């Protein structure tokens, strides 16, 4: 087992909190989290889901604290505007599949993880890391973290938990950049009590609904919130060509901005392609609370080298269709804790982490890419689909994978 040592964690979000906690519990002498944001991290979209089997495993491993608010989901319903009855409020239900997940509020999940971080962890807010390099000090080569104020500090281990635009990634995978999938998601959420204003409610609380339309799909589910249940929705489609926005480089578009063209395009899509109930439901989120995020993916050739480890979205950018982002970040932290226990040196720790998480991350990227192609880029003729057609379409997307939401860490 590696003893003592200093660990810098770049990024203090889901992966960052989980890695900092794992390093402190494993016995690191000093753990420093460098987070560029000052104060509490603000929610950026709000809802996410974790598969029940992943959650149970992560809780047993100590990576997911018990007691964080969550909402139970059991089934996923696929609906489409019925060409034979376009005014039918809720559309035609063509498939219902099991969906053993719980939904979370991002801010409440983050707060639970942050509060579970041991008190010995030093959190430096407003510390933007500009580069990580390997430097010679006292006859040893160690990773060195450079911050925006010009300060440089060497650590035994640096964890890049700095998300999809990771700076740390450049140190071990130079030149690798997230690839724009060709579409965006519009996201929103609102107080579930507003559903009463829609009149009839064809939507059971334990059901996720996917509203299907030519060229995309929209996932709607309830989540817990600080002041009661909320409705969370994520709508995937290509952005309007006229908007003139550039998404090919992730630094070119600040997530969250809704331009007038993007707002108009959403309104037109709802009017044209959504069953009336679902169009009115999405419109309950006012434009100023509607977010837009371009969808990217990226698999890295390696997730560890020379005392530097990549975690969560910094290691792999997975399209959200796989519903695995938070679970994957927490699994990375569990694998890190286990690698620490078994390793006799930092190099051994890095090799064990790479073996445990490298291929697993790349599999998630590939599966989510297939899901994105089938559910957005090359949508089937949903209007003609029945249960049998949907089941076979789903199996093709999975391509042999047992399901979505990530896989167990302890595979049989
Ligand atoms: C504020 C915020 C809100 C989110 N809200 C949602 C949500 O509502 N629903 C959802 O599904 N997913 C959300 N996500 C994404 C989700 O958390 C991740 O996909 C998943 O949990 C894995 O996250 P991560 O910790 O690897 O990366 P991220 O969550 O992207 O976190 C990266 C962290 O690193 C910090 N950082 C980045 N660059 C630097 C740097 N150079 N120096 C120092 N710090 C840096 C960022 O500020 C951020 O806190 C959110 C992410 C963030 C940051």
Short mmCIF file of C-alpha atoms and ligand atoms in Angstrom, two decimals:
data_model
loop_
_atom_site.label_atom_id
_atom_site.label_comp_id
_atom_site.label_asym_id
_atom_site.label_seq_id
_atom_site.Cartn_x
_atom_site.Cartn_y
_atom_site.Cartn_z
CA UNK A 1 0.00 0.00 0.00
CA UNK A 2 1.22 3.51 -0.84
CA UNK A 3 1.77 5.46 2.37
CA UNK A 4 1.35 9.19 2.86
CA UNK A 5 2.16 11.46 -0.04
CA UNK A 6 0.63 14.62 -1.44
CA UNK A 7 -2.29 14.69 -3.85
CA UNK A 8 -3.68 17.61 -5.86
CA UNK A 9 -7.20 17.21 -7.24
CA UNK A 10 -7.94 19.70 -10.03
CA UNK A 11 -11.70 20.40 -10.06
CA UNK A 12 -14.04 20.18 -7.08
CA UNK A 13 -17.22 18.88 -8.71
CA UNK A 14 -18.58 15.30 -8.50
CA UNK A 15 -15.36 13.48 -9.49
CA UNK A 16 -13.18 15.97 -7.59
CA UNK A 17 -15.02 15.57 -4.28
CA UNK A 18 -15.06 11.78 -4.62
CA UNK A 19 -11.32 11.56 -5.40
CA UNK A 20 -10.37 13.97 -2.61
CA UNK A 21 -12.37 11.89 -0.12
CA UNK A 22 -10.82 8.65 -1.42
CA UNK A 23 -7.24 10.02 -1.19
CA UNK A 24 -7.77 11.40 2.34
CA UNK A 25 -9.31 8.14 3.56
CA UNK A 26 -6.52 6.12 1.92
CA UNK A 27 -4.01 7.97 4.11
CA UNK A 28 -2.53 10.76 1.94
CA UNK A 29 -0.59 13.28 4.07
CA UNK A 30 -2.06 16.21 2.21
CA UNK A 31 -4.96 16.51 -0.24
CA UNK A 32 -5.62 19.82 -1.96
CA UNK A 33 -8.63 20.47 -4.21
CA UNK A 34 -8.04 23.29 -6.71
CA UNK A 35 -11.37 24.58 -8.02
CA UNK A 36 -11.51 27.59 -10.32
CA UNK A 37 -15.05 28.57 -9.23
CA UNK A 38 -15.42 30.73 -6.14
CA UNK A 39 -18.13 29.76 -3.65
CA UNK A 40 -20.68 27.04 -4.14
CA UNK A 41 -20.90 25.43 -7.59
CA UNK A 42 -24.12 26.45 -9.33
CA UNK A 43 -26.37 23.84 -10.91
CA UNK A 44 -26.00 23.59 -14.64
CA UNK A 45 -29.05 21.68 -15.77
CA UNK A 46 -29.99 20.15 -12.44
CA UNK A 47 -31.19 16.57 -13.01
CA UNK A 48 -29.23 13.36 -13.38
CA UNK A 49 -29.96 9.66 -12.85
CA UNK A 50 -27.98 6.79 -11.36
CA UNK A 51 -28.79 3.11 -12.02
CA UNK A 52 -29.94 1.35 -8.84
CA UNK A 53 -27.31 -1.40 -9.10
CA UNK A 54 -24.53 1.19 -9.57
CA UNK A 55 -25.83 3.18 -6.59
CA UNK A 56 -25.98 0.10 -4.36
CA UNK A 57 -22.44 -0.89 -5.28
CA UNK A 58 -21.11 2.65 -4.84
CA UNK A 59 -22.82 3.05 -1.47
CA UNK A 60 -21.36 -0.27 -0.29
CA UNK A 61 -17.90 0.93 -1.41
CA UNK A 62 -18.35 4.22 0.48
CA UNK A 63 -18.26 6.39 -2.65
CA UNK A 64 -21.93 7.43 -2.60
CA UNK A 65 -23.03 8.72 0.81
CA UNK A 66 -26.39 7.40 1.98
CA UNK A 67 -29.16 9.90 2.68
CA UNK A 68 -28.83 12.14 -0.38
CA UNK A 69 -32.31 13.09 -1.68
CA UNK A 70 -33.37 11.02 -4.69
CA UNK A 71 -36.53 10.18 -6.62
CA UNK A 72 -37.45 6.60 -7.57
CA UNK A 73 -37.96 5.73 -11.22
CA UNK A 74 -38.99 2.27 -12.39
CA UNK A 75 -40.02 2.49 -16.06
CA UNK A 76 -39.34 4.40 -19.24
CA UNK A 77 -42.20 5.18 -21.60
CA UNK A 78 -41.62 6.02 -25.24
CA UNK A 79 -44.27 8.23 -26.84
CA UNK A 80 -44.70 9.84 -30.26
CA UNK A 81 -47.13 12.30 -31.82
CA UNK A 82 -49.76 10.12 -33.46
CA UNK A 83 -50.21 11.10 -37.15
CA UNK A 84 -53.67 9.48 -37.04
CA UNK A 85 -54.65 11.55 -33.98
CA UNK A 86 -52.30 14.55 -33.75
CA UNK A 87 -54.50 16.27 -31.18
CA UNK A 88 -54.29 13.31 -28.79
CA UNK A 89 -52.87 15.13 -25.73
CA UNK A 90 -50.19 12.68 -24.61
CA UNK A 91 -49.42 11.08 -27.97
CA UNK A 92 -49.16 7.36 -28.66
CA UNK A 93 -47.33 5.17 -26.14
CA UNK A 94 -45.48 2.59 -28.23
CA UNK A 95 -43.17 1.04 -25.66
CA UNK A 96 -42.60 0.80 -21.93
CA UNK A 97 -39.34 -0.67 -20.65
CA UNK A 98 -37.96 -1.19 -17.12
CA UNK A 99 -35.88 1.74 -15.86
CA UNK A 100 -34.38 0.86 -12.44
CA UNK A 101 -32.83 4.26 -11.64
CA UNK A 102 -33.14 7.03 -9.09
CA UNK A 103 -32.93 10.66 -10.14
CA UNK A 104 -30.90 13.27 -8.25
CA UNK A 105 -30.68 17.03 -8.08
CA UNK A 106 -27.13 17.88 -9.15
CA UNK A 107 -26.68 20.52 -6.42
CA UNK A 108 -27.93 18.23 -3.64
CA UNK A 109 -25.74 15.37 -4.86
CA UNK A 110 -22.70 17.65 -5.00
CA UNK A 111 -23.45 19.03 -1.54
CA UNK A 112 -23.74 15.48 -0.11
CA UNK A 113 -20.40 14.49 -1.62
CA UNK A 114 -18.72 17.68 -0.49
CA UNK A 115 -19.99 17.27 3.08
CA UNK A 116 -18.69 13.69 3.12
CA UNK A 117 -15.17 14.87 2.23
CA UNK A 118 -12.91 14.48 5.30
CA UNK A 119 -12.10 17.75 7.11
CA UNK A 120 -8.37 17.29 6.39
CA UNK A 121 -8.93 18.05 2.68
CA UNK A 122 -7.91 21.60 1.75
CA UNK A 123 -10.36 23.23 -0.69
CA UNK A 124 -8.87 26.14 -2.63
CA UNK A 125 -11.67 28.03 -4.37
CA UNK A 126 -10.88 30.45 -7.17
CA UNK A 127 -7.74 28.45 -8.05
CA UNK A 128 -7.71 28.02 -11.84
CA UNK A 129 -5.09 25.55 -13.02
CA UNK A 130 -3.44 26.55 -16.29
CA UNK A 131 -1.08 23.60 -16.80
CA UNK A 132 0.30 20.41 -15.31
CA UNK A 133 3.82 19.31 -16.24
CA UNK A 134 6.41 16.88 -14.93
CA UNK A 135 9.24 18.65 -13.10
CA UNK A 136 12.53 17.55 -11.51
CA UNK A 137 12.76 18.32 -7.79
CA UNK A 138 15.13 16.80 -5.20
CA UNK A 139 16.24 14.15 -7.71
CA UNK A 140 12.64 13.01 -8.41
CA UNK A 141 10.36 13.77 -11.30
CA UNK A 142 6.93 14.71 -10.00
CA UNK A 143 3.87 16.36 -11.53
CA UNK A 144 3.71 20.09 -10.96
CA UNK A 145 0.51 22.13 -10.96
CA UNK A 146 0.63 25.69 -12.30
CA UNK A 147 -2.18 28.08 -11.31
CA UNK A 148 -3.36 31.28 -12.99
CA UNK A 149 -1.46 33.41 -10.45
CA UNK A 150 1.77 31.85 -11.76
CA UNK A 151 2.42 29.68 -8.69
CA UNK A 152 3.76 26.17 -9.30
CA UNK A 153 3.59 23.35 -6.78
CA UNK A 154 4.78 19.73 -7.06
CA UNK A 155 2.74 16.78 -5.77
CA UNK A 156 3.21 13.01 -5.70
CA UNK A 157 -0.03 12.61 -7.59
CA UNK A 158 -2.24 14.97 -9.60
CA UNK A 159 -5.84 13.98 -10.37
CA UNK A 160 -7.48 15.74 -13.30
CA UNK A 161 -11.14 16.02 -12.27
CA UNK A 162 -11.54 19.18 -14.30
CA UNK A 163 -14.35 18.09 -16.59
CA UNK A 164 -14.80 17.85 -20.35
CA UNK A 165 -12.51 20.81 -21.14
CA UNK A 166 -9.74 19.38 -18.94
CA UNK A 167 -6.41 21.17 -18.77
CA UNK A 168 -4.81 18.23 -16.96
CA UNK A 169 -5.71 15.94 -19.88
CA UNK A 170 -3.28 17.89 -22.07
CA UNK A 171 -0.40 16.71 -19.88
CA UNK A 172 -0.89 13.02 -20.73
CA UNK A 173 -2.99 13.11 -23.92
CA UNK A 174 -1.72 16.22 -25.73
CA UNK A 175 -3.98 17.43 -28.51
CA UNK A 176 -7.00 15.31 -27.62
CA UNK A 177 -10.17 17.41 -27.71
CA UNK A 178 -13.86 16.58 -27.31
CA UNK A 179 -15.58 15.99 -30.64
CA UNK A 180 -18.88 17.78 -31.34
CA UNK A 181 -21.63 15.21 -31.98
CA UNK A 182 -23.52 17.50 -34.38
CA UNK A 183 -26.42 18.28 -32.04
CA UNK A 184 -27.21 20.07 -28.81
CA UNK A 185 -29.54 19.62 -25.89
CA UNK A 186 -32.00 22.15 -24.60
CA UNK A 187 -32.53 21.62 -20.85
CA UNK A 188 -34.89 22.95 -18.28
CA UNK A 189 -36.62 22.21 -15.02
CA UNK A 190 -39.50 23.62 -13.02
CA UNK A 191 -41.49 23.11 -9.83
CA UNK A 192 -43.62 19.96 -10.29
CA UNK A 193 -46.62 21.78 -8.78
CA UNK A 194 -46.88 23.63 -12.11
CA UNK A 195 -48.04 20.35 -13.69
CA UNK A 196 -51.45 21.09 -12.13
CA UNK A 197 -51.83 23.95 -14.62
CA UNK A 198 -51.80 21.42 -17.49
CA UNK A 199 -55.02 19.81 -16.35
CA UNK A 200 -54.99 16.07 -16.93
CA UNK A 201 -51.75 14.33 -15.97
CA UNK A 202 -51.00 11.23 -18.04
CA UNK A 203 -47.64 10.81 -16.41
CA UNK A 204 -47.01 8.53 -13.38
CA UNK A 205 -44.34 9.80 -10.95
CA UNK A 206 -42.15 6.70 -11.31
CA UNK A 207 -42.02 6.93 -15.13
CA UNK A 208 -39.45 8.59 -17.34
CA UNK A 209 -41.01 9.66 -20.61
CA UNK A 210 -39.07 9.89 -23.85
CA UNK A 211 -40.93 11.99 -26.41
CA UNK A 212 -39.76 10.93 -29.87
CA UNK A 213 -39.77 13.07 -33.02
CA UNK A 214 -37.97 13.02 -36.38
CA UNK A 215 -34.38 14.11 -35.73
CA UNK A 216 -34.36 13.82 -31.97
CA UNK A 217 -35.90 12.89 -28.66
CA UNK A 218 -36.68 14.47 -25.30
CA UNK A 219 -36.35 12.81 -21.90
CA UNK A 220 -38.60 14.03 -19.06
CA UNK A 221 -38.46 12.89 -15.43
CA UNK A 222 -39.06 14.13 -11.92
CA UNK A 223 -36.19 14.91 -9.56
CA UNK A 224 -35.98 15.92 -5.92
CA UNK A 225 -35.28 19.60 -5.25
CA UNK A 226 -34.40 21.77 -2.27
CA UNK A 227 -38.05 22.93 -2.13
CA UNK A 228 -39.92 19.84 -3.33
CA UNK A 229 -40.14 17.74 -6.47
CA UNK A 230 -39.13 19.29 -9.78
CA UNK A 231 -39.64 18.27 -13.39
CA UNK A 232 -36.43 17.94 -15.41
CA UNK A 233 -36.27 17.64 -19.20
CA UNK A 234 -33.49 17.27 -21.77
CA UNK A 235 -34.31 17.65 -25.47
CA UNK A 236 -31.77 16.52 -28.07
CA UNK A 237 -31.85 17.88 -31.63
CA UNK A 238 -29.64 19.62 -34.17
CA UNK A 239 -29.48 23.39 -33.65
CA UNK A 240 -30.94 25.67 -36.33
CA UNK A 241 -28.44 26.25 -39.14
CA UNK A 242 -29.09 29.98 -39.16
CA UNK A 243 -28.00 30.41 -35.54
CA UNK A 244 -24.38 30.68 -36.71
CA UNK A 245 -23.04 29.22 -33.48
CA UNK A 246 -19.78 27.29 -33.55
CA UNK A 247 -19.67 24.17 -31.42
CA UNK A 248 -16.71 22.39 -33.03
CA UNK A 249 -14.39 23.71 -30.34
CA UNK A 250 -15.73 23.32 -26.76
CA UNK A 251 -14.24 26.68 -25.80
CA UNK A 252 -16.33 28.47 -28.44
CA UNK A 253 -19.72 28.17 -26.76
CA UNK A 254 -20.38 28.98 -23.12
CA UNK A 255 -22.91 26.34 -22.00
CA UNK A 256 -26.16 27.80 -20.80
CA UNK A 257 -26.74 30.60 -23.29
CA UNK A 258 -30.08 30.56 -25.08
CA UNK A 259 -30.02 32.87 -28.08
CA UNK A 260 -33.32 34.12 -29.59
CA UNK A 261 -32.82 31.74 -32.56
CA UNK A 262 -32.37 28.76 -30.23
CA UNK A 263 -35.50 29.78 -28.25
CA UNK A 264 -37.56 30.17 -31.45
CA UNK A 265 -36.30 26.90 -32.86
CA UNK A 266 -37.34 25.10 -29.65
CA UNK A 267 -40.82 26.68 -29.74
CA UNK A 268 -41.30 25.68 -33.41
CA UNK A 269 -40.17 22.14 -32.72
CA UNK A 270 -42.60 21.77 -29.81
CA UNK A 271 -45.50 23.08 -31.90
CA UNK A 272 -44.68 20.90 -34.91
CA UNK A 273 -43.53 17.58 -33.51
CA UNK A 274 -44.71 17.17 -29.90
CA UNK A 275 -47.98 15.78 -28.60
CA UNK A 276 -49.82 18.80 -27.10
CA UNK A 277 -49.46 17.78 -23.43
CA UNK A 278 -45.67 17.40 -23.73
CA UNK A 279 -45.29 20.64 -25.73
CA UNK A 280 -47.15 22.55 -23.03
CA UNK A 281 -45.14 20.83 -20.30
CA UNK A 282 -41.75 21.82 -21.81
CA UNK A 283 -43.02 25.38 -22.29
CA UNK A 284 -43.53 25.66 -18.52
CA UNK A 285 -39.80 26.45 -18.31
CA UNK A 286 -39.39 30.13 -19.21
CA UNK A 287 -36.72 30.90 -21.90
CA UNK A 288 -34.47 32.61 -19.33
CA UNK A 289 -34.29 29.31 -17.39
CA UNK A 290 -33.71 27.15 -20.46
CA UNK A 291 -30.13 26.02 -21.07
CA UNK A 292 -28.40 24.81 -24.19
CA UNK A 293 -25.42 22.47 -24.09
CA UNK A 294 -23.64 21.14 -27.18
CA UNK A 295 -23.08 17.38 -27.03
CA UNK A 296 -19.51 16.10 -27.28
CA UNK A 297 -17.70 12.84 -26.94
CA UNK A 298 -14.11 11.90 -26.35
CA UNK A 299 -12.24 8.75 -25.45
CA UNK A 300 -8.65 9.07 -24.32
CA UNK A 301 -5.92 6.59 -25.17
CA UNK A 302 -4.83 6.60 -21.52
CA UNK A 303 -6.16 7.73 -18.20
CA UNK A 304 -2.95 7.62 -16.15
CA UNK A 305 0.74 8.33 -16.71
CA UNK A 306 3.67 9.82 -14.80
CA UNK A 307 1.83 10.51 -11.55
CA UNK A 308 -1.17 12.05 -13.33
CA UNK A 309 -4.64 10.45 -13.33
CA UNK A 310 -7.74 11.51 -15.25
CA UNK A 311 -11.15 11.17 -13.59
CA UNK A 312 -14.81 11.52 -14.57
CA UNK A 313 -15.47 13.72 -17.61
CA UNK A 314 -11.77 14.67 -17.90
CA UNK A 315 -10.99 11.04 -18.74
CA UNK A 316 -13.93 10.37 -21.07
CA UNK A 317 -16.69 12.59 -22.36
CA UNK A 318 -19.76 10.39 -22.72
CA UNK A 319 -22.94 11.59 -24.44
CA UNK A 320 -25.67 11.86 -21.79
CA UNK A 321 -27.97 9.22 -23.40
CA UNK A 322 -26.13 6.57 -21.41
CA UNK A 323 -27.17 8.10 -18.06
CA UNK A 324 -23.80 7.19 -16.59
CA UNK A 325 -21.80 10.43 -15.96
CA UNK A 326 -22.10 10.73 -12.18
CA UNK A 327 -21.93 6.97 -11.58
CA UNK A 328 -18.83 6.76 -13.77
CA UNK A 329 -17.09 9.55 -11.82
CA UNK A 330 -17.84 7.80 -8.52
CA UNK A 331 -16.71 4.43 -9.90
CA UNK A 332 -13.43 6.04 -10.98
CA UNK A 333 -12.94 7.22 -7.39
CA UNK A 334 -13.68 3.73 -6.01
CA UNK A 335 -11.21 2.16 -8.44
CA UNK A 336 -8.64 4.77 -7.36
CA UNK A 337 -9.18 3.86 -3.67
CA UNK A 338 -8.77 0.17 -4.44
CA UNK A 339 -5.65 0.78 -6.59
CA UNK A 340 -4.16 2.79 -3.71
CA UNK A 341 -4.75 -0.09 -1.25
CA UNK A 342 -3.02 -2.65 -3.49
CA UNK A 343 -0.13 -0.58 -4.90
CA UNK A 344 3.42 -0.45 -3.55
CA UNK A 345 4.35 2.68 -5.53
CA UNK A 346 2.75 5.63 -7.37
CA UNK A 347 3.56 3.95 -10.68
CA UNK A 348 1.81 0.76 -9.63
CA UNK A 349 -1.19 2.79 -8.48
CA UNK A 350 -1.41 4.52 -11.86
CA UNK A 351 -1.11 1.22 -13.78
CA UNK A 352 -3.82 -0.43 -11.67
CA UNK A 353 -6.12 2.58 -12.18
CA UNK A 354 -5.53 2.53 -15.93
CA UNK A 355 -6.28 -1.21 -16.06
CA UNK A 356 -9.48 -0.78 -14.05
CA UNK A 357 -10.91 2.31 -15.74
CA UNK A 358 -9.32 2.93 -19.16
CA UNK A 359 -11.25 0.40 -21.23
CA UNK A 360 -14.40 0.76 -19.11
CA UNK A 361 -14.49 4.47 -19.98
CA UNK A 362 -13.94 3.87 -23.68
CA UNK A 363 -16.80 1.34 -23.73
CA UNK A 364 -19.14 3.95 -22.25
CA UNK A 365 -18.19 6.45 -24.95
CA UNK A 366 -18.82 3.92 -27.73
CA UNK A 367 -22.20 2.83 -26.33
CA UNK A 368 -23.39 6.42 -25.82
CA UNK A 369 -22.33 7.27 -29.37
CA UNK A 370 -24.53 4.42 -30.69
CA UNK A 371 -27.43 5.62 -28.51
CA UNK A 372 -26.99 9.18 -29.77
CA UNK A 373 -26.94 8.09 -33.40
CA UNK A 374 -30.11 6.02 -32.97
CA UNK A 375 -32.02 8.53 -30.82
CA UNK A 376 -30.97 11.79 -32.50
CA UNK A 377 -28.80 11.59 -35.61
CA UNK A 378 -30.53 8.73 -37.45
CA UNK A 379 -33.92 8.41 -35.81
CA UNK A 380 -36.20 5.60 -36.98
CA UNK A 381 -39.75 6.04 -38.18
CA UNK A 382 -41.07 6.38 -34.62
CA UNK A 383 -44.62 6.94 -35.79
CA UNK A 384 -44.68 3.43 -37.26
CA UNK A 385 -42.96 1.74 -34.33
CA UNK A 386 -44.54 -0.87 -32.05
CA UNK A 387 -43.22 -2.70 -28.99
CA UNK A 388 -41.48 -5.46 -30.98
CA UNK A 389 -39.84 -2.95 -33.32
CA UNK A 390 -38.71 -0.88 -30.35
CA UNK A 391 -37.18 -3.86 -28.56
CA UNK A 392 -35.16 -4.89 -31.57
CA UNK A 393 -34.11 -1.26 -32.23
CA UNK A 394 -32.95 -1.03 -28.59
CA UNK A 395 -30.93 -4.28 -28.76
CA UNK A 396 -29.13 -2.97 -31.86
CA UNK A 397 -28.12 0.19 -30.00
CA UNK A 398 -26.83 -1.77 -27.03
CA UNK A 399 -24.61 -3.81 -29.36
CA UNK A 400 -24.22 -6.58 -26.79
CA UNK A 401 -23.94 -4.31 -23.73
CA UNK A 402 -26.21 -5.48 -20.89
CA UNK A 403 -27.89 -2.08 -20.56
CA UNK A 404 -27.39 1.65 -20.00
CA UNK A 405 -26.31 3.50 -16.86
CA UNK A 406 -22.82 1.99 -16.77
CA UNK A 407 -21.67 -1.46 -15.73
CA UNK A 408 -20.87 -3.07 -12.39
CA UNK A 409 -17.29 -2.58 -11.24
CA UNK A 410 -17.06 -6.17 -10.10
CA UNK A 411 -17.95 -7.87 -13.35
CA UNK A 412 -18.71 -11.60 -13.11
C1 LIG B 1 -21.49 23.37 -11.96
C2 LIG B 1 -21.87 22.08 -12.63
C3 LIG B 1 -23.20 21.71 -12.71
C4 LIG B 1 -23.58 20.51 -13.33
N1 LIG B 1 -24.88 20.21 -13.39
C5 LIG B 1 -25.26 19.05 -13.96
C6 LIG B 1 -26.60 18.70 -13.99
O1 LIG B 1 -27.46 19.43 -13.50
N2 LIG B 1 -26.95 17.53 -14.58
C7 LIG B 1 -26.02 16.67 -15.11
O2 LIG B 1 -26.36 15.62 -15.62
N3 LIG B 1 -24.73 16.97 -15.09
C8 LIG B 1 -24.32 18.14 -14.54
N4 LIG B 1 -23.01 18.45 -14.52
C9 LIG B 1 -22.07 17.50 -15.13
C10 LIG B 1 -21.84 16.29 -14.25
O3 LIG B 1 -21.52 16.71 -12.95
C11 LIG B 1 -20.71 15.50 -14.80
O4 LIG B 1 -20.95 15.01 -16.10
C12 LIG B 1 -20.37 14.25 -13.99
O5 LIG B 1 -20.82 14.35 -12.68
C13 LIG B 1 -18.87 14.08 -13.94
O6 LIG B 1 -18.38 15.29 -13.50
P1 LIG B 1 -16.89 15.68 -13.29
O7 LIG B 1 -16.72 15.96 -11.85
O8 LIG B 1 -15.97 14.73 -13.94
O9 LIG B 1 -16.75 17.03 -14.16
P2 LIG B 1 -17.49 18.40 -13.99
O10 LIG B 1 -18.74 18.25 -13.27
O11 LIG B 1 -17.50 19.07 -15.32
O12 LIG B 1 -16.52 19.24 -13.02
C14 LIG B 1 -15.31 19.80 -13.40
C15 LIG B 1 -14.91 20.79 -12.33
O13 LIG B 1 -13.60 21.24 -12.60
C16 LIG B 1 -13.56 22.65 -12.50
N5 LIG B 1 -12.50 23.09 -13.41
C17 LIG B 1 -12.49 23.00 -14.76
N6 LIG B 1 -11.33 23.46 -15.26
C18 LIG B 1 -10.59 23.83 -14.18
C19 LIG B 1 -9.29 24.37 -14.06
N7 LIG B 1 -8.53 24.62 -15.14
N8 LIG B 1 -8.81 24.65 -12.82
C20 LIG B 1 -9.58 24.39 -11.71
N9 LIG B 1 -10.82 23.89 -11.77
C21 LIG B 1 -11.32 23.59 -13.00
C22 LIG B 1 -14.94 23.10 -12.92
O14 LIG B 1 -15.24 24.39 -12.44
C23 LIG B 1 -15.80 22.01 -12.29
O15 LIG B 1 -16.15 22.30 -10.97
C24 LIG B 1 -22.60 19.65 -13.91
C25 LIG B 1 -21.24 20.04 -13.82
C26 LIG B 1 -20.88 21.23 -13.18
C27 LIG B 1 -19.43 21.63 -13.10
#
